[in-house]
PDB file of C-alpha atoms and ligand atoms in Angstrom:
ATOM      1  CA  MET A   1     -41.644  53.036 -42.123  1.00  0.00           C
ATOM      2  CA  ASN A   2     -41.182  49.367 -42.972  1.00  0.00           C
ATOM      3  CA  ASN A   3     -42.647  46.494 -40.969  1.00  0.00           C
ATOM      4  CA  ILE A   4     -39.304  45.286 -39.679  1.00  0.00           C
ATOM      5  CA  LYS A   5     -38.695  48.630 -37.983  1.00  0.00           C
ATOM      6  CA  GLU A   6     -42.248  48.838 -36.686  1.00  0.00           C
ATOM      7  CA  ASN A   7     -42.113  45.459 -34.987  1.00  0.00           C
ATOM      8  CA  THR A   8     -38.497  45.340 -33.869  1.00  0.00           C
ATOM      9  CA  PRO A   9     -38.271  46.600 -30.298  1.00  0.00           C
ATOM     10  CA  VAL A  10     -36.127  49.224 -28.671  1.00  0.00           C
ATOM     11  CA  ILE A  11     -34.669  48.194 -25.305  1.00  0.00           C
ATOM     12  CA  VAL A  12     -34.896  50.648 -22.419  1.00  0.00           C
ATOM     13  CA  GLY A  13     -32.873  49.949 -19.272  1.00  0.00           C
ATOM     14  CA  ILE A  14     -33.549  51.897 -16.073  1.00  0.00           C
ATOM     15  CA  THR A  15     -30.905  51.907 -13.327  1.00  0.00           C
ATOM     16  CA  GLY A  16     -30.723  53.346  -9.836  1.00  0.00           C
ATOM     17  CA  ALA A  17     -29.518  56.824 -10.738  1.00  0.00           C
ATOM     18  CA  SER A  18     -31.494  59.967 -10.153  1.00  0.00           C
ATOM     19  CA  GLY A  19     -33.660  61.037 -13.096  1.00  0.00           C
ATOM     20  CA  ILE A  20     -36.354  58.360 -13.406  1.00  0.00           C
ATOM     21  CA  GLU A  21     -38.540  61.025 -15.074  1.00  0.00           C
ATOM     22  CA  LEU A  22     -36.129  60.862 -18.001  1.00  0.00           C
ATOM     23  CA  ALA A  23     -36.860  57.159 -18.404  1.00  0.00           C
ATOM     24  CA  VAL A  24     -40.635  57.650 -18.196  1.00  0.00           C
ATOM     25  CA  ALA A  25     -40.523  60.421 -20.812  1.00  0.00           C
ATOM     26  CA  THR A  26     -38.281  58.328 -23.079  1.00  0.00           C
ATOM     27  CA  VAL A  27     -40.589  55.290 -22.979  1.00  0.00           C
ATOM     28  CA  ASP A  28     -43.661  57.537 -23.465  1.00  0.00           C
ATOM     29  CA  LEU A  29     -42.041  59.118 -26.514  1.00  0.00           C
ATOM     30  CA  ILE A  30     -40.918  55.826 -28.092  1.00  0.00           C
ATOM     31  CA  LEU A  31     -44.409  54.337 -27.653  1.00  0.00           C
ATOM     32  CA  SER A  32     -46.029  57.499 -29.061  1.00  0.00           C
ATOM     33  CA  LEU A  33     -43.905  56.971 -32.184  1.00  0.00           C
ATOM     34  CA  ASN A  34     -45.409  53.458 -32.458  1.00  0.00           C
ATOM     35  CA  PHE A  35     -42.198  51.563 -31.791  1.00  0.00           C
ATOM     36  CA  ASN A  36     -42.168  48.539 -29.490  1.00  0.00           C
ATOM     37  CA  VAL A  37     -40.351  48.734 -26.146  1.00  0.00           C
ATOM     38  CA  VAL A  38     -38.775  46.028 -23.992  1.00  0.00           C
ATOM     39  CA  LEU A  39     -37.996  47.396 -20.541  1.00  0.00           C
ATOM     40  CA  THR A  40     -35.745  46.101 -17.806  1.00  0.00           C
ATOM     41  CA  ILE A  41     -35.153  47.911 -14.506  1.00  0.00           C
ATOM     42  CA  SER A  42     -32.649  47.203 -11.729  1.00  0.00           C
ATOM     43  CA  SER A  43     -33.691  46.857  -8.089  1.00  0.00           C
ATOM     44  CA  ALA A  44     -31.926  50.158  -7.322  1.00  0.00           C
ATOM     45  CA  GLY A  45     -33.944  51.679 -10.175  1.00  0.00           C
ATOM     46  CA  ARG A  46     -37.162  50.600  -8.427  1.00  0.00           C
ATOM     47  CA  MET A  47     -35.901  52.241  -5.197  1.00  0.00           C
ATOM     48  CA  VAL A  48     -35.141  55.545  -6.902  1.00  0.00           C
ATOM     49  CA  TRP A  49     -38.504  55.395  -8.731  1.00  0.00           C
ATOM     50  CA  LYS A  50     -40.289  55.426  -5.344  1.00  0.00           C
ATOM     51  CA  GLU A  51     -38.270  58.477  -4.283  1.00  0.00           C
ATOM     52  CA  GLU A  52     -38.800  60.518  -7.412  1.00  0.00           C
ATOM     53  CA  ILE A  53     -42.086  59.649  -9.130  1.00  0.00           C
ATOM     54  CA  ASP A  54     -45.679  60.024  -7.897  1.00  0.00           C
ATOM     55  CA  GLU A  55     -47.157  57.554 -10.416  1.00  0.00           C
ATOM     56  CA  SER A  56     -46.202  54.142  -9.031  1.00  0.00           C
ATOM     57  CA  TYR A  57     -44.091  51.717 -11.038  1.00  0.00           C
ATOM     58  CA  GLY A  58     -47.059  49.308 -11.278  1.00  0.00           C
ATOM     59  CA  GLU A  59     -49.452  52.015 -12.546  1.00  0.00           C
ATOM     60  CA  THR A  60     -46.959  53.177 -15.138  1.00  0.00           C
ATOM     61  CA  ILE A  61     -46.321  49.631 -16.377  1.00  0.00           C
ATOM     62  CA  GLU A  62     -50.101  49.073 -16.687  1.00  0.00           C
ATOM     63  CA  ARG A  63     -50.389  52.261 -18.732  1.00  0.00           C
ATOM     64  CA  TRP A  64     -47.552  51.206 -21.039  1.00  0.00           C
ATOM     65  CA  VAL A  65     -48.881  47.641 -21.448  1.00  0.00           C
ATOM     66  CA  GLU A  66     -52.184  49.139 -22.686  1.00  0.00           C
ATOM     67  CA  SER A  67     -50.280  50.441 -25.724  1.00  0.00           C
ATOM     68  CA  GLY A  68     -49.910  46.827 -26.925  1.00  0.00           C
ATOM     69  CA  ARG A  69     -46.280  47.624 -27.790  1.00  0.00           C
ATOM     70  CA  PHE A  70     -44.650  47.140 -24.412  1.00  0.00           C
ATOM     71  CA  THR A  71     -43.146  44.269 -22.434  1.00  0.00           C
ATOM     72  CA  THR A  72     -40.937  44.029 -19.349  1.00  0.00           C
ATOM     73  CA  ASN A  73     -38.236  41.519 -18.540  1.00  0.00           C
ATOM     74  CA  GLN A  74     -37.010  40.786 -15.021  1.00  0.00           C
ATOM     75  CA  ILE A  75     -33.509  42.100 -14.340  1.00  0.00           C
ATOM     76  CA  GLY A  76     -32.360  38.609 -13.286  1.00  0.00           C
ATOM     77  CA  ASP A  77     -33.780  36.848 -16.340  1.00  0.00           C
ATOM     78  CA  LEU A  78     -30.599  36.194 -18.289  1.00  0.00           C
ATOM     79  CA  SER A  79     -32.511  33.835 -20.583  1.00  0.00           C
ATOM     80  CA  ALA A  80     -34.741  36.664 -21.897  1.00  0.00           C
ATOM     81  CA  GLN A  81     -34.614  37.278 -25.664  1.00  0.00           C
ATOM     82  CA  ILE A  82     -32.769  40.602 -25.327  1.00  0.00           C
ATOM     83  CA  ALA A  83     -29.819  38.726 -23.782  1.00  0.00           C
ATOM     84  CA  SER A  84     -29.056  37.248 -27.206  1.00  0.00           C
ATOM     85  CA  GLY A  85     -27.544  38.981 -30.207  1.00  0.00           C
ATOM     86  CA  THR A  86     -29.676  36.883 -32.543  1.00  0.00           C
ATOM     87  CA  TYR A  87     -32.779  38.701 -31.253  1.00  0.00           C
ATOM     88  CA  PRO A  88     -33.143  41.808 -33.430  1.00  0.00           C
ATOM     89  CA  THR A  89     -33.537  45.175 -31.735  1.00  0.00           C
ATOM     90  CA  LEU A  90     -33.271  48.776 -32.905  1.00  0.00           C
ATOM     91  CA  GLY A  91     -30.853  49.567 -30.070  1.00  0.00           C
ATOM     92  CA  MET A  92     -30.931  50.383 -26.386  1.00  0.00           C
ATOM     93  CA  ALA A  93     -31.108  53.403 -24.117  1.00  0.00           C
ATOM     94  CA  VAL A  94     -29.894  53.159 -20.524  1.00  0.00           C
ATOM     95  CA  VAL A  95     -31.694  56.039 -18.877  1.00  0.00           C
ATOM     96  CA  PRO A  96     -30.824  57.142 -16.286  1.00  0.00           C
ATOM     97  CA  CYS A  97     -27.513  55.278 -16.094  1.00  0.00           C
ATOM     98  CA  SER A  98     -25.790  54.937 -12.719  1.00  0.00           C
ATOM     99  CA  MET A  99     -22.019  55.012 -12.416  1.00  0.00           C
ATOM    100  CA  ALA A 100     -22.193  51.386 -11.230  1.00  0.00           C
ATOM    101  CA  THR A 101     -23.807  50.354 -14.510  1.00  0.00           C
ATOM    102  CA  VAL A 102     -21.455  52.577 -16.546  1.00  0.00           C
ATOM    103  CA  ALA A 103     -18.566  50.710 -14.855  1.00  0.00           C
ATOM    104  CA  ALA A 104     -20.143  47.313 -15.444  1.00  0.00           C
ATOM    105  CA  ILE A 105     -20.932  47.875 -19.125  1.00  0.00           C
ATOM    106  CA  SER A 106     -17.558  49.459 -19.878  1.00  0.00           C
ATOM    107  CA  ASN A 107     -15.853  46.433 -18.334  1.00  0.00           C
ATOM    108  CA  GLY A 108     -18.018  43.843 -20.061  1.00  0.00           C
ATOM    109  CA  LEU A 109     -19.688  42.627 -16.857  1.00  0.00           C
ATOM    110  CA  SER A 110     -22.921  41.102 -18.110  1.00  0.00           C
ATOM    111  CA  ASP A 111     -24.026  40.224 -14.590  1.00  0.00           C
ATOM    112  CA  ASN A 112     -27.692  41.162 -14.998  1.00  0.00           C
ATOM    113  CA  LEU A 113     -30.093  41.368 -17.944  1.00  0.00           C
ATOM    114  CA  LEU A 114     -29.727  45.133 -18.400  1.00  0.00           C
ATOM    115  CA  ARG A 115     -25.937  44.963 -18.510  1.00  0.00           C
ATOM    116  CA  ARG A 116     -25.970  41.888 -20.755  1.00  0.00           C
ATOM    117  CA  ALA A 117     -28.430  43.570 -23.168  1.00  0.00           C
ATOM    118  CA  ALA A 118     -26.143  46.621 -23.302  1.00  0.00           C
ATOM    119  CA  ASP A 119     -23.132  44.383 -23.992  1.00  0.00           C
ATOM    120  CA  VAL A 120     -25.066  42.632 -26.774  1.00  0.00           C
ATOM    121  CA  THR A 121     -26.149  45.977 -28.248  1.00  0.00           C
ATOM    122  CA  LEU A 122     -22.503  47.061 -28.467  1.00  0.00           C
ATOM    123  CA  LYS A 123     -21.248  43.804 -29.946  1.00  0.00           C
ATOM    124  CA  GLU A 124     -24.011  43.825 -32.562  1.00  0.00           C
ATOM    125  CA  LYS A 125     -23.074  47.435 -33.458  1.00  0.00           C
ATOM    126  CA  ARG A 126     -26.539  48.721 -32.642  1.00  0.00           C
ATOM    127  CA  PRO A 127     -26.993  52.158 -31.071  1.00  0.00           C
ATOM    128  CA  LEU A 128     -26.397  52.141 -27.310  1.00  0.00           C
ATOM    129  CA  VAL A 129     -27.349  55.464 -25.741  1.00  0.00           C
ATOM    130  CA  ILE A 130     -26.125  55.986 -22.194  1.00  0.00           C
ATOM    131  CA  VAL A 131     -27.717  58.823 -20.208  1.00  0.00           C
ATOM    132  CA  PRO A 132     -25.320  59.000 -17.230  1.00  0.00           C
ATOM    133  CA  ARG A 133     -26.339  60.775 -14.035  1.00  0.00           C
ATOM    134  CA  GLU A 134     -23.804  61.748 -11.421  1.00  0.00           C
ATOM    135  CA  THR A 135     -22.204  64.981 -10.344  1.00  0.00           C
ATOM    136  CA  PRO A 136     -19.408  65.750  -9.917  1.00  0.00           C
ATOM    137  CA  LEU A 137     -17.696  63.047 -11.960  1.00  0.00           C
ATOM    138  CA  ASN A 138     -14.491  61.437 -10.707  1.00  0.00           C
ATOM    139  CA  ALA A 139     -11.676  60.117 -12.892  1.00  0.00           C
ATOM    140  CA  ILE A 140     -13.041  56.554 -12.703  1.00  0.00           C
ATOM    141  CA  HIS A 141     -16.448  57.673 -14.032  1.00  0.00           C
ATOM    142  CA  LEU A 142     -14.792  59.643 -16.827  1.00  0.00           C
ATOM    143  CA  LYS A 143     -12.466  56.786 -17.789  1.00  0.00           C
ATOM    144  CA  ASN A 144     -15.341  54.309 -17.898  1.00  0.00           C
ATOM    145  CA  MET A 145     -17.415  56.654 -20.061  1.00  0.00           C
ATOM    146  CA  THR A 146     -14.440  57.208 -22.381  1.00  0.00           C
ATOM    147  CA  ASP A 147     -14.057  53.431 -22.755  1.00  0.00           C
ATOM    148  CA  LEU A 148     -17.775  53.152 -23.533  1.00  0.00           C
ATOM    149  CA  ALA A 149     -17.568  55.907 -26.144  1.00  0.00           C
ATOM    150  CA  ILE A 150     -14.554  54.181 -27.747  1.00  0.00           C
ATOM    151  CA  ALA A 151     -16.545  50.927 -27.837  1.00  0.00           C
ATOM    152  CA  GLY A 152     -19.292  52.689 -29.796  1.00  0.00           C
ATOM    153  CA  GLY A 153     -21.639  53.840 -27.046  1.00  0.00           C
ATOM    154  CA  ILE A 154     -23.251  57.267 -27.263  1.00  0.00           C
ATOM    155  CA  ILE A 155     -22.792  59.216 -24.027  1.00  0.00           C
ATOM    156  CA  LEU A 156     -25.698  61.646 -23.699  1.00  0.00           C
ATOM    157  CA  PRO A 157     -25.565  63.539 -20.384  1.00  0.00           C
ATOM    158  CA  PRO A 158     -28.956  64.952 -19.364  1.00  0.00           C
ATOM    159  CA  GLN A 159     -27.898  68.574 -19.684  1.00  0.00           C
ATOM    160  CA  PRO A 160     -30.448  71.323 -20.328  1.00  0.00           C
ATOM    161  CA  ALA A 161     -30.141  73.291 -23.564  1.00  0.00           C
ATOM    162  CA  PHE A 162     -29.829  76.659 -21.845  1.00  0.00           C
ATOM    163  CA  TYR A 163     -30.170  78.431 -25.189  1.00  0.00           C
ATOM    164  CA  LEU A 164     -33.768  77.181 -25.395  1.00  0.00           C
ATOM    165  CA  ARG A 165     -34.589  79.098 -22.200  1.00  0.00           C
ATOM    166  CA  GLN A 166     -36.812  76.291 -20.961  1.00  0.00           C
ATOM    167  CA  LYS A 167     -38.748  77.258 -17.842  1.00  0.00           C
ATOM    168  CA  THR A 168     -39.770  73.924 -16.316  1.00  0.00           C
ATOM    169  CA  THR A 169     -38.184  70.583 -15.472  1.00  0.00           C
ATOM    170  CA  ALA A 170     -40.833  68.963 -17.677  1.00  0.00           C
ATOM    171  CA  GLU A 171     -39.558  70.915 -20.689  1.00  0.00           C
ATOM    172  CA  VAL A 172     -35.973  69.873 -19.958  1.00  0.00           C
ATOM    173  CA  VAL A 173     -37.016  66.237 -19.483  1.00  0.00           C
ATOM    174  CA  ASP A 174     -38.949  66.332 -22.765  1.00  0.00           C
ATOM    175  CA  TYR A 175     -35.876  67.752 -24.507  1.00  0.00           C
ATOM    176  CA  ILE A 176     -33.547  65.036 -23.135  1.00  0.00           C
ATOM    177  CA  ALA A 177     -36.044  62.326 -24.129  1.00  0.00           C
ATOM    178  CA  ASN A 178     -36.128  63.730 -27.666  1.00  0.00           C
ATOM    179  CA  ARG A 179     -32.311  63.865 -27.825  1.00  0.00           C
ATOM    180  CA  THR A 180     -32.187  60.230 -26.614  1.00  0.00           C
ATOM    181  CA  VAL A 181     -34.715  59.038 -29.194  1.00  0.00           C
ATOM    182  CA  ASN A 182     -32.910  61.045 -31.878  1.00  0.00           C
ATOM    183  CA  ALA A 183     -29.582  59.415 -30.899  1.00  0.00           C
ATOM    184  CA  LEU A 184     -31.253  55.999 -31.188  1.00  0.00           C
ATOM    185  CA  GLY A 185     -32.124  56.915 -34.784  1.00  0.00           C
ATOM    186  CA  LEU A 186     -35.891  56.728 -34.240  1.00  0.00           C
ATOM    187  CA  ILE A 187     -36.526  60.352 -35.230  1.00  0.00           C
ATOM    188  CA  ASP A 188     -34.594  62.263 -37.892  1.00  0.00           C
ATOM    189  CA  GLN A 189     -34.713  65.644 -36.242  1.00  0.00           C
ATOM    190  CA  LEU A 190     -35.830  67.394 -33.091  1.00  0.00           C
ATOM    191  CA  PRO A 191     -39.165  69.249 -32.957  1.00  0.00           C
ATOM    192  CA  SER A 192     -38.743  72.900 -33.985  1.00  0.00           C
ATOM    193  CA  ARG A 193     -39.353  74.095 -30.389  1.00  0.00           C
ATOM    194  CA  MET A 194     -36.154  72.235 -29.411  1.00  0.00           C
ATOM    195  CA  ARG A 195     -33.907  73.813 -32.025  1.00  0.00           C
ATOM    196  CA  TYR A 196     -31.539  76.712 -31.611  1.00  0.00           C
ATOM    197  CA  ARG A 197     -33.369  79.903 -32.534  1.00  0.00           C
ATOM    198  CA  ASN A 198     -31.057  80.564 -35.518  1.00  0.00           C
ATOM    199  CA  ASP A 199     -31.409  77.037 -36.920  1.00  0.00           C
ATOM    200  CA  PRO A 200     -32.042  77.525 -40.676  1.00  0.00           C
ATOM    201  CA  ARG A 201     -34.581  74.679 -40.627  1.00  0.00           C
ATOM    202  CA  ASN A 202     -36.874  76.905 -38.573  1.00  0.00           C
ATOM    203  CA  GLU A 203     -37.568  78.940 -41.722  1.00  0.00           C
ATOM    204  CA  TYR A 204     -39.416  76.074 -43.394  1.00  0.00           C
TER     205      TYR A 204
HETATM  206  C1  FMN B   1     -32.212  57.782  -4.090  1.00  0.00           C
HETATM  207  C2  FMN B   1     -30.952  57.302  -4.748  1.00  0.00           C
HETATM  208  C3  FMN B   1     -30.376  58.086  -5.732  1.00  0.00           C
HETATM  209  C4  FMN B   1     -29.193  57.671  -6.362  1.00  0.00           C
HETATM  210  N1  FMN B   1     -28.663  58.464  -7.358  1.00  0.00           N
HETATM  211  C5  FMN B   1     -27.573  58.036  -8.024  1.00  0.00           C
HETATM  212  C6  FMN B   1     -27.068  58.811  -9.127  1.00  0.00           C
HETATM  213  O1  FMN B   1     -27.605  59.855  -9.487  1.00  0.00           O
HETATM  214  N2  FMN B   1     -26.010  58.326  -9.808  1.00  0.00           N
HETATM  215  C7  FMN B   1     -25.403  57.139  -9.474  1.00  0.00           C
HETATM  216  O2  FMN B   1     -24.446  56.748 -10.141  1.00  0.00           O
HETATM  217  N3  FMN B   1     -25.850  56.384  -8.423  1.00  0.00           N
HETATM  218  C8  FMN B   1     -26.920  56.802  -7.711  1.00  0.00           C
HETATM  219  N4  FMN B   1     -27.407  56.039  -6.664  1.00  0.00           N
HETATM  220  C9  FMN B   1     -26.669  54.826  -6.263  1.00  0.00           C
HETATM  221  C10 FMN B   1     -27.016  53.604  -7.135  1.00  0.00           C
HETATM  222  O3  FMN B   1     -28.403  53.335  -6.997  1.00  0.00           O
HETATM  223  C11 FMN B   1     -26.181  52.398  -6.696  1.00  0.00           C
HETATM  224  O4  FMN B   1     -24.827  52.600  -7.059  1.00  0.00           O
HETATM  225  C12 FMN B   1     -26.668  51.094  -7.281  1.00  0.00           C
HETATM  226  O5  FMN B   1     -25.790  50.059  -6.914  1.00  0.00           O
HETATM  227  C13 FMN B   1     -26.778  51.139  -8.783  1.00  0.00           C
HETATM  228  O6  FMN B   1     -27.155  49.865  -9.254  1.00  0.00           O
HETATM  229  P1  FMN B   1     -27.720  49.664 -10.727  1.00  0.00           P
HETATM  230  O7  FMN B   1     -26.782  50.376 -11.652  1.00  0.00           O
HETATM  231  O8  FMN B   1     -27.735  48.200 -10.955  1.00  0.00           O
HETATM  232  O9  FMN B   1     -29.083  50.244 -10.763  1.00  0.00           O
HETATM  233  C14 FMN B   1     -28.573  56.447  -6.000  1.00  0.00           C
HETATM  234  C15 FMN B   1     -29.188  55.656  -5.022  1.00  0.00           C
HETATM  235  C16 FMN B   1     -30.346  56.083  -4.404  1.00  0.00           C
HETATM  236  C17 FMN B   1     -30.964  55.199  -3.352  1.00  0.00           C
END
């Protein structure tokens, strides 16, 4: 790995959709691969965090800061570096992504730092991985996601790989985090335990 890649951060945006565990696992994985992370989280994201996660937001941030590869930016800080295309990043994951933020990004509404960073990621042709969470999806959600895919975004719904016969939520979360990091281009391939049982690569 060259130094540019090692030091250039990945942006992670957390919104107020269900599935905060997916965000925690994604940041944990990116840091474990020794990439830098810049995080921004919406106020709704903080609300959902309280509902879904035992480890508090503050404790988790402290743990991530200890890695020496992690910073956070306030959602309202539109002057943060990640709001500018001249600031190099390896891409961005919005995980989980609410339908409100899907709508905002697909319509170019850069009205907070997360949405602006996503807009910048698209315009700079860097990977933007959207992990949308809503069910069922209405026609507006689907249209907005189609527009995002046309604009170059990668829509990665957090669906279990049933063929892997995973038994726990933790296994599914780990799998989605690996798919997200793979889609960002940070890992070339999934761990063998996450491959289809007939995958020829399993022979090696
Ligand atoms: C506990 C809780 C769970 C929610 N889950 C979802 C969800 O799964 N998907 C979604 O699109 N919105 C969900 N919402 C609604 C969003 O939080 C709301 O639309 C908010 O405005 C999103 O703002 P943001 O995208 O800036 O975070 C949820 C809200 C709460 C309080």
